Amino acid sequence: MLKVLYITDQIYLHGGGERVLTNKANYLIENNLAEVYIVTSEQKQNTPCYPISSKVIFEDLEIDYNRSVSYFKWINFKKIPKHFFKLRKAIHSIQPDVIITLSTQFDFYFLPFIKKSIPKIKEYHSSRYFNNKKRESNTSSIRSFVYKLNDYIEGEYDALAILTQDEKQYYRSNNTVVIPNALTTYPDVQSTYTNKCVISAGRIAPVKQFDKLINTWSLVAEVLPDWVLHIYGGGEVSEINYLQELIDSKNLDRQVKLCGSTNDLETKMLNSDLYVMSSQTECFPMVLLEAMSCGLAVVSFDCPHGPRNIITDNVDGVLTENENEALLAKAIISIIKAPDALKKKGNMARESVKRFNADYVMHQWIELFNSLIAEK
C-alpha cells in the first residue's frame, strides 16, 4: 500500500485547500489505497475544521510563523533552520513513497532537496492571473530575481499539480499536470427552490469581493425585497466589520446576513435556491461543485479562471461580465423571476457536476503517484 505524505501549514481554518486535502485523505484511506500522513507547521493543537478519518497520522512541527507579517521579516526568517531540520526529520521517520505539499512557506524552497529519491509534488489551489500581470509589469531587479528563483525551485519538483488548462500558461517549467478538484459528496436530495434565499460562501477577504456582492444586492432588493442573501465564511474582524457597515449603510440588514463559518454548508445550500459568486479571481472553487451538487444554479462574475471551467453559461448557470455589479444583479433578478428556468438550470447543474466525481479525479492522482514512483 502506498504511503502518502501531505505537507501544509494547517487544517483548522475553513478554506478550499483544507477541504480538498481532507477529501483526498479520506478517499485514499476509505478505499484502502494509501496510508496518509499530514505534517503541518502551525496546527497549534487545533481540531481539523472538516471531518477527517481517524486513520490519518498527524504531526505538527510547531514552527508557528507570524502570519500577520511577511515571511521575510526577521521574526519569521529566523525560523527557517528549525523548519528545515524538523521537516527533514519527519520525512526520514515517515519514509513516504510520495510527498505532496500545499505549503507556501519557506519549505517550498528547500523541500525538493530533502531526500531526493522521494517524488515530490507541489499542489496549487489559486490562480496566477494577477501574479502574472504583476510579473509582466515588473521593473524591480530584486523582484525579477525572486521570480526566477521561484521558477527554478518549481522546476526541481517532480510535478506541479494545477487545476485548469488555463493556468498552464503562467508556469515556466514543463512539469505541470492538470487535475481538477473532486466532488466527494452528492446529496440524495436537492433544493426545493421555495426558500427565497440566495447563498454565497468563502473566507471573508478582499479577493472574494463580498462588498461588490452587497452592492449588487442593493439593486436586487429594489426588485425582489422578499428575497434574502446569506453569506457564509469567517475572516479578519476588520473585514467582517467593513461588510457589516456596508450592509447597514445600504439599509440591507433585513435582506443580507453575514452568517459566519459553518461545518454544514451542504444543509445551508439545500435550504437555498441559487448560488452567487463575486470573486476577483478563482482557480477551481470547490464551493461551486458543492452548490451544483445540491441542485443550485450559479450566477457568477466571469472572473479568471475558475468559474468558466465549471459553469456552462446559460445551461447550468450564468456568467456575467467580470466586476460588473449591474449585470450581476440583472442576471440574479432574471433567473429568480423565471422559476422554471431556475429549476431547469439547477437540475442541469446537479447533473453536469457529476463529471468531477471523486473516482474519476482520484484515479488521476493515483496514476500520477505511480508514474512518478516508477520514474524514481
mmCIF file of C-alpha atoms in Angstrom:
data_model
loop_
_atom_site.group_PDB
_atom_site.id
_atom_site.type_symbol
_atom_site.label_atom_id
_atom_site.label_comp_id
_atom_site.label_asym_id
_atom_site.label_seq_id
_atom_site.Cartn_x
_atom_site.Cartn_y
_atom_site.Cartn_z
ATOM 1 C CA MET A 1 0.000 0.000 0.000
ATOM 2 C CA LEU A 2 1.230 3.486 -0.835
ATOM 3 C CA LYS A 3 2.491 5.711 1.944
ATOM 4 C CA VAL A 4 1.462 9.301 1.102
ATOM 5 C CA LEU A 5 2.644 12.399 2.949
ATOM 6 C CA TYR A 6 0.844 15.736 2.652
ATOM 7 C CA ILE A 7 2.550 18.906 3.886
ATOM 8 C CA THR A 8 0.649 22.106 4.658
ATOM 9 C CA ASP A 9 0.610 24.919 7.204
ATOM 10 C CA GLN A 10 -2.640 23.947 8.975
ATOM 11 C CA ILE A 11 -6.051 22.332 8.507
ATOM 12 C CA TYR A 12 -8.059 24.040 11.235
ATOM 13 C CA LEU A 13 -9.160 27.134 9.294
ATOM 14 C CA HIS A 14 -12.059 26.837 6.850
ATOM 15 C CA GLY A 15 -10.914 27.100 3.245
ATOM 16 C CA GLY A 16 -10.917 25.421 -0.144
ATOM 17 C CA GLY A 17 -7.420 23.968 0.195
ATOM 18 C CA GLU A 18 -8.237 22.482 3.593
ATOM 19 C CA ARG A 19 -11.465 20.990 2.248
ATOM 20 C CA VAL A 20 -9.726 19.440 -0.769
ATOM 21 C CA LEU A 21 -6.903 17.960 1.333
ATOM 22 C CA THR A 22 -9.386 16.459 3.792
ATOM 23 C CA ASN A 23 -11.457 14.943 0.984
ATOM 24 C CA LYS A 24 -8.425 13.358 -0.659
ATOM 25 C CA ALA A 25 -7.069 11.941 2.581
ATOM 26 C CA ASN A 26 -10.461 10.409 3.411
ATOM 27 C CA TYR A 27 -10.826 8.927 -0.078
ATOM 28 C CA LEU A 28 -7.376 7.295 -0.051
ATOM 29 C CA ILE A 29 -7.986 5.726 3.341
ATOM 30 C CA GLU A 30 -11.609 4.678 2.840
ATOM 31 C CA ASN A 31 -10.700 2.942 -0.424
ATOM 32 C CA ASN A 32 -7.602 1.257 1.066
ATOM 33 C CA LEU A 33 -5.359 2.984 -1.449
ATOM 34 C CA ALA A 34 -2.792 4.526 0.878
ATOM 35 C CA GLU A 35 -1.614 5.248 4.377
ATOM 36 C CA VAL A 36 -1.931 9.010 4.792
ATOM 37 C CA TYR A 37 0.295 11.301 6.852
ATOM 38 C CA ILE A 38 -0.281 15.049 7.251
ATOM 39 C CA VAL A 39 2.587 17.191 8.521
ATOM 40 C CA THR A 40 1.697 20.767 9.482
ATOM 41 C CA SER A 41 3.821 23.698 10.593
ATOM 42 C CA GLU A 42 1.281 25.515 12.759
ATOM 43 C CA GLN A 43 -1.756 23.417 13.633
ATOM 44 C CA LYS A 44 -1.427 24.719 17.220
ATOM 45 C CA GLN A 45 -3.280 21.687 18.660
ATOM 46 C CA ASN A 46 -6.483 22.778 16.933
ATOM 47 C CA THR A 47 -9.014 20.232 15.705
ATOM 48 C CA PRO A 48 -9.259 19.864 11.901
ATOM 49 C CA CYS A 49 -12.074 22.043 10.591
ATOM 50 C CA TYR A 50 -13.543 19.301 8.389
ATOM 51 C CA PRO A 51 -14.334 15.679 9.344
ATOM 52 C CA ILE A 52 -11.271 13.550 8.651
ATOM 53 C CA SER A 53 -10.521 9.856 9.051
ATOM 54 C CA SER A 54 -9.135 8.764 12.408
ATOM 55 C CA LYS A 55 -6.592 6.709 10.461
ATOM 56 C CA VAL A 56 -4.786 9.828 9.227
ATOM 57 C CA ILE A 57 -1.485 10.197 11.082
ATOM 58 C CA PHE A 58 -0.764 13.804 12.058
ATOM 59 C CA GLU A 59 2.447 15.541 13.053
ATOM 60 C CA ASP A 60 2.765 19.254 13.771
ATOM 61 C CA LEU A 61 6.242 20.769 13.572
ATOM 62 C CA GLU A 62 5.260 23.734 15.781
ATOM 63 C CA ILE A 63 7.075 26.303 13.650
ATOM 64 C CA ASP A 64 4.282 28.845 14.158
ATOM 65 C CA TYR A 65 5.186 31.594 11.723
ATOM 66 C CA ASN A 66 3.702 35.008 12.422
ATOM 67 C CA ARG A 67 1.048 35.170 9.680
ATOM 68 C CA SER A 68 0.305 38.855 10.300
ATOM 69 C CA VAL A 69 3.629 39.952 8.778
ATOM 70 C CA SER A 70 5.732 38.978 5.776
ATOM 71 C CA TYR A 71 7.523 35.647 5.915
ATOM 72 C CA PHE A 72 10.701 37.596 5.137
ATOM 73 C CA LYS A 73 10.515 39.592 8.369
ATOM 74 C CA TRP A 74 13.204 38.524 10.833
ATOM 75 C CA ILE A 75 10.629 37.128 13.278
ATOM 76 C CA ASN A 76 9.772 34.524 10.628
ATOM 77 C CA PHE A 77 13.028 34.330 8.693
ATOM 78 C CA LYS A 78 14.972 33.153 11.739
ATOM 79 C CA LYS A 79 12.736 30.069 11.958
ATOM 80 C CA ILE A 80 13.966 28.623 8.655
ATOM 81 C CA PRO A 81 16.674 26.328 10.171
ATOM 82 C CA LYS A 82 14.195 24.943 12.720
ATOM 83 C CA HIS A 83 11.660 24.310 9.961
ATOM 84 C CA PHE A 84 14.223 22.622 7.715
ATOM 85 C CA PHE A 85 15.593 20.234 10.314
ATOM 86 C CA LYS A 86 12.225 19.305 11.819
ATOM 87 C CA LEU A 87 10.699 18.646 8.398
ATOM 88 C CA ARG A 88 13.701 16.594 7.298
ATOM 89 C CA LYS A 89 13.462 14.537 10.473
ATOM 90 C CA ALA A 90 9.742 13.930 9.927
ATOM 91 C CA ILE A 91 10.313 12.793 6.330
ATOM 92 C CA HIS A 92 13.109 10.424 7.344
ATOM 93 C CA SER A 93 10.874 8.999 10.067
ATOM 94 C CA ILE A 94 7.801 8.507 7.860
ATOM 95 C CA GLN A 95 9.671 7.276 4.758
ATOM 96 C CA PRO A 96 6.784 8.094 2.390
ATOM 97 C CA ASP A 97 6.519 6.854 -1.181
ATOM 98 C CA VAL A 98 5.392 10.279 -2.390
ATOM 99 C CA ILE A 99 5.154 13.789 -0.920
ATOM 100 C CA ILE A 100 2.561 16.404 -1.848
ATOM 101 C CA THR A 101 2.925 19.920 -0.481
ATOM 102 C CA LEU A 102 0.302 22.651 -0.370
ATOM 103 C CA SER A 103 2.577 24.928 1.628
ATOM 104 C CA THR A 104 3.508 28.463 0.599
ATOM 105 C CA GLN A 105 6.018 28.846 3.433
ATOM 106 C CA PHE A 106 9.807 28.528 3.308
ATOM 107 C CA ASP A 107 9.619 24.748 2.955
ATOM 108 C CA PHE A 108 8.563 25.364 -0.661
ATOM 109 C CA TYR A 109 12.197 26.313 -1.326
ATOM 110 C CA PHE A 110 14.030 23.525 0.468
ATOM 111 C CA LEU A 111 11.635 20.556 0.219
ATOM 112 C CA PRO A 112 12.832 19.424 -3.268
ATOM 113 C CA PHE A 113 16.336 18.934 -1.867
ATOM 114 C CA ILE A 114 15.341 16.732 1.099
ATOM 115 C CA LYS A 115 15.659 13.014 0.299
ATOM 116 C CA LYS A 116 15.608 13.485 -3.454
ATOM 117 C CA SER A 117 14.753 9.826 -4.070
ATOM 118 C CA ILE A 118 11.163 10.525 -2.971
ATOM 119 C CA PRO A 119 8.894 12.060 -5.654
ATOM 120 C CA LYS A 120 7.583 15.473 -4.658
ATOM 121 C CA ILE A 121 4.529 17.284 -5.994
ATOM 122 C CA LYS A 122 3.714 20.952 -5.442
ATOM 123 C CA GLU A 123 -0.041 21.448 -5.442
ATOM 124 C CA TYR A 124 -1.580 24.818 -6.339
ATOM 125 C CA HIS A 125 -5.098 25.981 -5.473
ATOM 126 C CA SER A 126 -5.122 29.624 -6.533
ATOM 127 C CA SER A 127 -4.964 31.392 -9.875
ATOM 128 C CA ARG A 128 -1.778 33.084 -11.069
ATOM 129 C CA TYR A 129 -3.660 35.515 -13.273
ATOM 130 C CA PHE A 130 -2.922 38.653 -11.261
ATOM 131 C CA ASN A 131 0.510 37.457 -10.182
ATOM 132 C CA ASN A 132 1.419 37.109 -13.846
ATOM 133 C CA LYS A 133 0.189 40.638 -14.588
ATOM 134 C CA LYS A 134 2.474 41.939 -11.832
ATOM 135 C CA ARG A 135 5.352 39.954 -13.273
ATOM 136 C CA GLU A 136 4.793 41.352 -16.763
ATOM 137 C CA SER A 137 4.868 44.935 -15.467
ATOM 138 C CA ASN A 138 7.721 44.391 -13.005
ATOM 139 C CA THR A 139 10.708 46.783 -13.147
ATOM 140 C CA SER A 140 12.446 45.694 -9.935
ATOM 141 C CA SER A 141 15.643 43.673 -10.286
ATOM 142 C CA ILE A 142 15.091 42.156 -6.838
ATOM 143 C CA ARG A 143 11.592 41.073 -7.753
ATOM 144 C CA SER A 144 12.914 39.665 -11.054
ATOM 145 C CA PHE A 145 15.398 37.579 -9.101
ATOM 146 C CA VAL A 146 12.604 36.235 -6.868
ATOM 147 C CA TYR A 147 10.521 35.284 -9.894
ATOM 148 C CA LYS A 148 13.454 33.435 -11.449
ATOM 149 C CA LEU A 149 14.266 31.722 -8.158
ATOM 150 C CA ASN A 150 10.676 30.528 -7.871
ATOM 151 C CA ASP A 151 10.810 29.253 -11.463
ATOM 152 C CA TYR A 152 13.966 27.311 -10.652
ATOM 153 C CA ILE A 153 12.535 25.776 -7.492
ATOM 154 C CA GLU A 154 9.323 24.776 -9.254
ATOM 155 C CA GLY A 155 11.417 23.008 -11.868
ATOM 156 C CA GLU A 156 13.031 20.933 -9.111
ATOM 157 C CA TYR A 157 9.691 19.386 -8.137
ATOM 158 C CA ASP A 158 8.755 16.184 -9.920
ATOM 159 C CA ALA A 159 5.352 17.651 -10.771
ATOM 160 C CA LEU A 160 3.332 20.818 -10.299
ATOM 161 C CA ALA A 161 -0.344 19.944 -9.878
ATOM 162 C CA ILE A 162 -2.580 22.721 -11.191
ATOM 163 C CA LEU A 163 -6.342 22.838 -11.545
ATOM 164 C CA THR A 164 -7.094 24.041 -15.083
ATOM 165 C CA GLN A 165 -5.563 24.179 -18.545
ATOM 166 C CA ASP A 166 -5.923 27.981 -18.425
ATOM 167 C CA GLU A 167 -3.328 28.149 -15.648
ATOM 168 C CA LYS A 168 -0.581 26.312 -17.562
ATOM 169 C CA GLN A 169 0.441 29.498 -19.392
ATOM 170 C CA TYR A 170 1.660 31.030 -16.109
ATOM 171 C CA TYR A 171 4.278 28.349 -15.344
ATOM 172 C CA ARG A 172 7.788 28.359 -16.836
ATOM 173 C CA SER A 173 8.636 24.713 -16.149
ATOM 174 C CA ASN A 174 7.407 21.746 -18.195
ATOM 175 C CA ASN A 175 6.367 19.582 -15.234
ATOM 176 C CA THR A 176 2.757 20.785 -14.844
ATOM 177 C CA VAL A 177 -0.074 18.277 -14.521
ATOM 178 C CA VAL A 178 -3.738 19.343 -14.665
ATOM 179 C CA ILE A 179 -6.020 17.592 -12.164
ATOM 180 C CA PRO A 180 -9.287 19.275 -11.142
ATOM 181 C CA ASN A 181 -10.770 19.260 -7.674
ATOM 182 C CA ALA A 182 -13.107 16.368 -6.943
ATOM 183 C CA LEU A 183 -16.693 16.334 -5.781
ATOM 184 C CA THR A 184 -16.722 13.883 -2.892
ATOM 185 C CA THR A 185 -20.300 14.281 -1.629
ATOM 186 C CA TYR A 186 -23.517 14.163 -3.600
ATOM 187 C CA PRO A 187 -26.724 14.707 -1.569
ATOM 188 C CA ASP A 188 -29.628 12.309 -2.018
ATOM 189 C CA VAL A 189 -31.941 15.315 -2.151
ATOM 190 C CA GLN A 190 -31.705 18.756 -3.721
ATOM 191 C CA SER A 191 -33.065 22.243 -3.208
ATOM 192 C CA THR A 192 -36.838 22.679 -3.367
ATOM 193 C CA TYR A 193 -36.419 26.211 -4.785
ATOM 194 C CA THR A 194 -39.015 27.506 -2.313
ATOM 195 C CA ASN A 195 -36.792 29.306 0.178
ATOM 196 C CA LYS A 196 -36.386 32.740 -1.448
ATOM 197 C CA CYS A 197 -32.766 32.585 -0.354
ATOM 198 C CA VAL A 198 -29.563 33.157 -2.328
ATOM 199 C CA ILE A 199 -26.308 31.881 -0.830
ATOM 200 C CA SER A 200 -22.614 32.695 -1.178
ATOM 201 C CA ALA A 201 -19.670 31.350 0.807
ATOM 202 C CA GLY A 202 -15.940 31.781 1.237
ATOM 203 C CA ARG A 203 -13.397 33.306 3.535
ATOM 204 C CA ILE A 204 -14.158 36.940 4.292
ATOM 205 C CA ALA A 205 -11.298 38.507 2.342
ATOM 206 C CA PRO A 206 -10.959 41.216 -0.321
ATOM 207 C CA VAL A 207 -10.401 38.689 -3.134
ATOM 208 C CA LYS A 208 -13.927 37.326 -2.620
ATOM 209 C CA GLN A 209 -15.370 40.816 -3.214
ATOM 210 C CA PHE A 210 -18.362 40.352 -0.940
ATOM 211 C CA ASP A 211 -18.591 44.148 -0.879
ATOM 212 C CA LYS A 212 -19.423 44.023 -4.593
ATOM 213 C CA LEU A 213 -21.987 41.330 -3.872
ATOM 214 C CA ILE A 214 -23.613 43.546 -1.224
ATOM 215 C CA ASN A 215 -23.657 46.444 -3.694
ATOM 216 C CA THR A 216 -25.238 44.083 -6.204
ATOM 217 C CA TRP A 217 -27.868 43.004 -3.697
ATOM 218 C CA SER A 218 -28.926 46.598 -3.121
ATOM 219 C CA LEU A 219 -30.086 46.522 -6.755
ATOM 220 C CA VAL A 220 -31.704 43.107 -6.387
ATOM 221 C CA ALA A 221 -33.576 44.163 -3.237
ATOM 222 C CA GLU A 222 -35.271 47.009 -5.097
ATOM 223 C CA VAL A 223 -36.981 44.474 -7.351
ATOM 224 C CA LEU A 224 -37.151 41.426 -5.041
ATOM 225 C CA PRO A 225 -37.457 42.784 -1.475
ATOM 226 C CA ASP A 226 -38.677 39.461 -0.067
ATOM 227 C CA TRP A 227 -35.552 37.558 -1.138
ATOM 228 C CA VAL A 228 -32.515 37.286 1.163
ATOM 229 C CA LEU A 229 -28.782 36.842 0.678
ATOM 230 C CA HIS A 230 -26.846 34.703 3.166
ATOM 231 C CA ILE A 231 -23.043 34.922 3.164
ATOM 232 C CA TYR A 232 -21.137 32.153 4.987
ATOM 233 C CA GLY A 233 -17.486 32.368 5.975
ATOM 234 C CA GLY A 234 -15.066 33.624 8.569
ATOM 235 C CA GLY A 235 -12.189 36.054 8.328
ATOM 236 C CA GLU A 236 -10.459 39.028 9.838
ATOM 237 C CA VAL A 237 -12.669 41.019 12.201
ATOM 238 C CA SER A 238 -11.866 44.230 10.320
ATOM 239 C CA GLU A 239 -13.130 42.742 7.045
ATOM 240 C CA ILE A 240 -16.301 41.431 8.650
ATOM 241 C CA ASN A 241 -16.955 44.801 10.296
ATOM 242 C CA TYR A 242 -16.414 46.560 6.968
ATOM 243 C CA LEU A 243 -19.015 44.371 5.265
ATOM 244 C CA GLN A 244 -21.499 44.807 8.111
ATOM 245 C CA GLU A 245 -21.094 48.575 7.948
ATOM 246 C CA LEU A 246 -21.742 48.416 4.201
ATOM 247 C CA ILE A 247 -24.898 46.377 4.782
ATOM 248 C CA ASP A 248 -26.092 48.876 7.378
ATOM 249 C CA SER A 249 -25.307 51.885 5.199
ATOM 250 C CA LYS A 250 -27.463 50.464 2.421
ATOM 251 C CA ASN A 251 -30.305 49.535 4.816
ATOM 252 C CA LEU A 252 -29.997 45.886 3.854
ATOM 253 C CA ASP A 253 -29.960 44.437 7.353
ATOM 254 C CA ARG A 254 -33.195 42.518 6.645
ATOM 255 C CA GLN A 255 -32.080 41.221 3.245
ATOM 256 C CA VAL A 256 -28.368 40.451 3.742
ATOM 257 C CA LYS A 257 -26.911 38.397 6.589
ATOM 258 C CA LEU A 258 -23.299 37.586 7.414
ATOM 259 C CA CYS A 259 -23.740 34.090 8.823
ATOM 260 C CA GLY A 260 -20.174 33.254 9.888
ATOM 261 C CA SER A 261 -18.475 29.883 9.341
ATOM 262 C CA THR A 262 -20.412 26.632 9.236
ATOM 263 C CA ASN A 263 -19.456 22.959 9.338
ATOM 264 C CA ASP A 264 -22.645 22.058 7.478
ATOM 265 C CA LEU A 265 -22.610 24.179 4.331
ATOM 266 C CA GLU A 266 -24.426 21.451 2.422
ATOM 267 C CA THR A 267 -27.577 21.864 4.526
ATOM 268 C CA LYS A 268 -27.413 25.639 4.086
ATOM 269 C CA MET A 269 -27.211 25.137 0.329
ATOM 270 C CA LEU A 270 -30.113 22.693 0.289
ATOM 271 C CA ASN A 271 -32.159 25.382 2.043
ATOM 272 C CA SER A 272 -31.257 27.936 -0.644
ATOM 273 C CA ASP A 273 -32.360 28.485 -4.250
ATOM 274 C CA LEU A 274 -29.358 29.968 -6.048
ATOM 275 C CA TYR A 275 -25.615 30.370 -5.559
ATOM 276 C CA VAL A 276 -23.792 33.622 -6.383
ATOM 277 C CA MET A 277 -20.041 34.193 -6.754
ATOM 278 C CA SER A 278 -18.489 37.660 -6.895
ATOM 279 C CA SER A 279 -14.776 36.827 -6.590
ATOM 280 C CA GLN A 280 -11.992 38.854 -8.172
ATOM 281 C CA THR A 281 -10.294 35.643 -9.211
ATOM 282 C CA GLU A 282 -10.774 31.913 -8.593
ATOM 283 C CA CYS A 283 -8.929 28.838 -9.764
ATOM 284 C CA PHE A 284 -11.279 25.887 -9.313
ATOM 285 C CA PRO A 285 -13.622 26.699 -6.427
ATOM 286 C CA MET A 286 -14.859 23.647 -4.520
ATOM 287 C CA VAL A 287 -17.827 25.641 -3.319
ATOM 288 C CA LEU A 288 -19.265 25.718 -6.848
ATOM 289 C CA LEU A 289 -19.123 21.926 -7.094
ATOM 290 C CA GLU A 290 -20.865 21.644 -3.749
ATOM 291 C CA ALA A 291 -23.570 24.145 -4.679
ATOM 292 C CA MET A 292 -24.272 22.458 -8.001
ATOM 293 C CA SER A 293 -24.488 19.034 -6.362
ATOM 294 C CA CYS A 294 -27.296 20.484 -4.218
ATOM 295 C CA GLY A 295 -29.163 21.467 -7.371
ATOM 296 C CA LEU A 296 -28.239 25.141 -7.282
ATOM 297 C CA ALA A 297 -27.612 27.052 -10.479
ATOM 298 C CA VAL A 298 -24.723 29.516 -10.166
ATOM 299 C CA VAL A 299 -24.610 33.176 -11.164
ATOM 300 C CA SER A 300 -21.028 34.397 -11.197
ATOM 301 C CA PHE A 301 -18.675 37.036 -12.457
ATOM 302 C CA ASP A 302 -16.704 35.539 -15.334
ATOM 303 C CA CYS A 303 -13.518 36.080 -13.362
ATOM 304 C CA PRO A 304 -10.221 34.428 -14.276
ATOM 305 C CA HIS A 305 -10.124 31.448 -14.411
ATOM 306 C CA GLY A 306 -12.254 29.146 -12.303
ATOM 307 C CA PRO A 307 -15.992 29.588 -12.887
ATOM 308 C CA ARG A 308 -15.838 29.165 -16.671
ATOM 309 C CA ASN A 309 -14.188 25.741 -16.169
ATOM 310 C CA ILE A 310 -17.154 24.572 -14.118
ATOM 311 C CA ILE A 311 -20.221 26.547 -15.255
ATOM 312 C CA THR A 312 -21.671 26.279 -18.750
ATOM 313 C CA ASP A 313 -23.186 29.694 -19.402
ATOM 314 C CA ASN A 314 -26.978 29.676 -19.725
ATOM 315 C CA VAL A 315 -27.063 25.897 -19.215
ATOM 316 C CA ASP A 316 -26.346 25.234 -15.535
ATOM 317 C CA GLY A 317 -25.694 28.831 -14.529
ATOM 318 C CA VAL A 318 -24.958 32.314 -15.791
ATOM 319 C CA LEU A 319 -21.589 34.039 -16.279
ATOM 320 C CA THR A 320 -21.644 37.833 -16.334
ATOM 321 C CA GLU A 321 -19.061 40.423 -17.312
ATOM 322 C CA ASN A 322 -16.353 40.481 -14.671
ATOM 323 C CA GLU A 323 -16.678 43.195 -11.997
ATOM 324 C CA ASN A 324 -19.972 44.489 -13.453
ATOM 325 C CA GLU A 325 -22.335 44.726 -10.473
ATOM 326 C CA ALA A 326 -25.282 45.933 -12.556
ATOM 327 C CA LEU A 327 -25.085 42.932 -14.895
ATOM 328 C CA LEU A 328 -24.665 40.546 -11.972
ATOM 329 C CA ALA A 329 -27.806 42.000 -10.384
ATOM 330 C CA LYS A 330 -29.677 41.770 -13.674
ATOM 331 C CA ALA A 331 -28.755 38.080 -14.044
ATOM 332 C CA ILE A 332 -29.845 37.289 -10.471
ATOM 333 C CA ILE A 333 -33.158 39.071 -10.919
ATOM 334 C CA SER A 334 -33.772 37.451 -14.305
ATOM 335 C CA ILE A 335 -33.245 33.889 -13.111
ATOM 336 C CA ILE A 336 -35.237 34.365 -9.905
ATOM 337 C CA LYS A 337 -38.180 35.851 -11.806
ATOM 338 C CA ALA A 338 -38.246 32.790 -14.096
ATOM 339 C CA PRO A 339 -38.769 29.917 -11.613
ATOM 340 C CA ASP A 340 -38.959 27.258 -14.330
ATOM 341 C CA ALA A 341 -35.579 28.364 -15.691
ATOM 342 C CA LEU A 342 -34.172 28.445 -12.145
ATOM 343 C CA LYS A 343 -35.229 24.829 -11.566
ATOM 344 C CA LYS A 344 -34.060 23.703 -15.002
ATOM 345 C CA LYS A 345 -30.614 25.228 -14.563
ATOM 346 C CA GLY A 346 -30.450 23.786 -11.031
ATOM 347 C CA ASN A 347 -31.252 20.309 -12.334
ATOM 348 C CA MET A 348 -28.649 20.697 -15.079
ATOM 349 C CA ALA A 349 -26.085 21.826 -12.503
ATOM 350 C CA ARG A 350 -26.704 18.724 -10.409
ATOM 351 C CA GLU A 351 -26.219 16.544 -13.475
ATOM 352 C CA SER A 352 -23.201 18.301 -15.016
ATOM 353 C CA VAL A 353 -21.186 18.355 -11.788
ATOM 354 C CA LYS A 354 -21.018 14.549 -11.852
ATOM 355 C CA ARG A 355 -18.116 14.851 -14.305
ATOM 356 C CA PHE A 356 -15.936 15.799 -11.329
ATOM 357 C CA ASN A 357 -16.775 12.712 -9.264
ATOM 358 C CA ALA A 358 -14.133 11.509 -6.830
ATOM 359 C CA ASP A 359 -13.443 8.173 -8.515
ATOM 360 C CA TYR A 360 -12.525 9.899 -11.776
ATOM 361 C CA VAL A 361 -10.346 12.590 -10.192
ATOM 362 C CA MET A 362 -8.608 10.381 -7.627
ATOM 363 C CA HIS A 363 -7.763 7.860 -10.331
ATOM 364 C CA GLN A 364 -5.703 10.623 -11.938
ATOM 365 C CA TRP A 365 -3.878 11.222 -8.655
ATOM 366 C CA ILE A 366 -3.073 7.531 -8.192
ATOM 367 C CA GLU A 367 -1.784 7.339 -11.755
ATOM 368 C CA LEU A 368 0.442 10.358 -11.106
ATOM 369 C CA PHE A 369 1.799 8.864 -7.869
ATOM 370 C CA ASN A 370 2.615 5.553 -9.533
ATOM 371 C CA SER A 371 4.236 7.108 -12.594
ATOM 372 C CA LEU A 372 6.498 9.364 -10.512
ATOM 373 C CA ILE A 373 7.473 6.494 -8.201
ATOM 374 C CA ALA A 374 8.305 4.357 -11.225
ATOM 375 C CA GLU A 375 10.471 7.135 -12.701
ATOM 376 C CA LYS A 376 12.449 7.452 -9.470
#
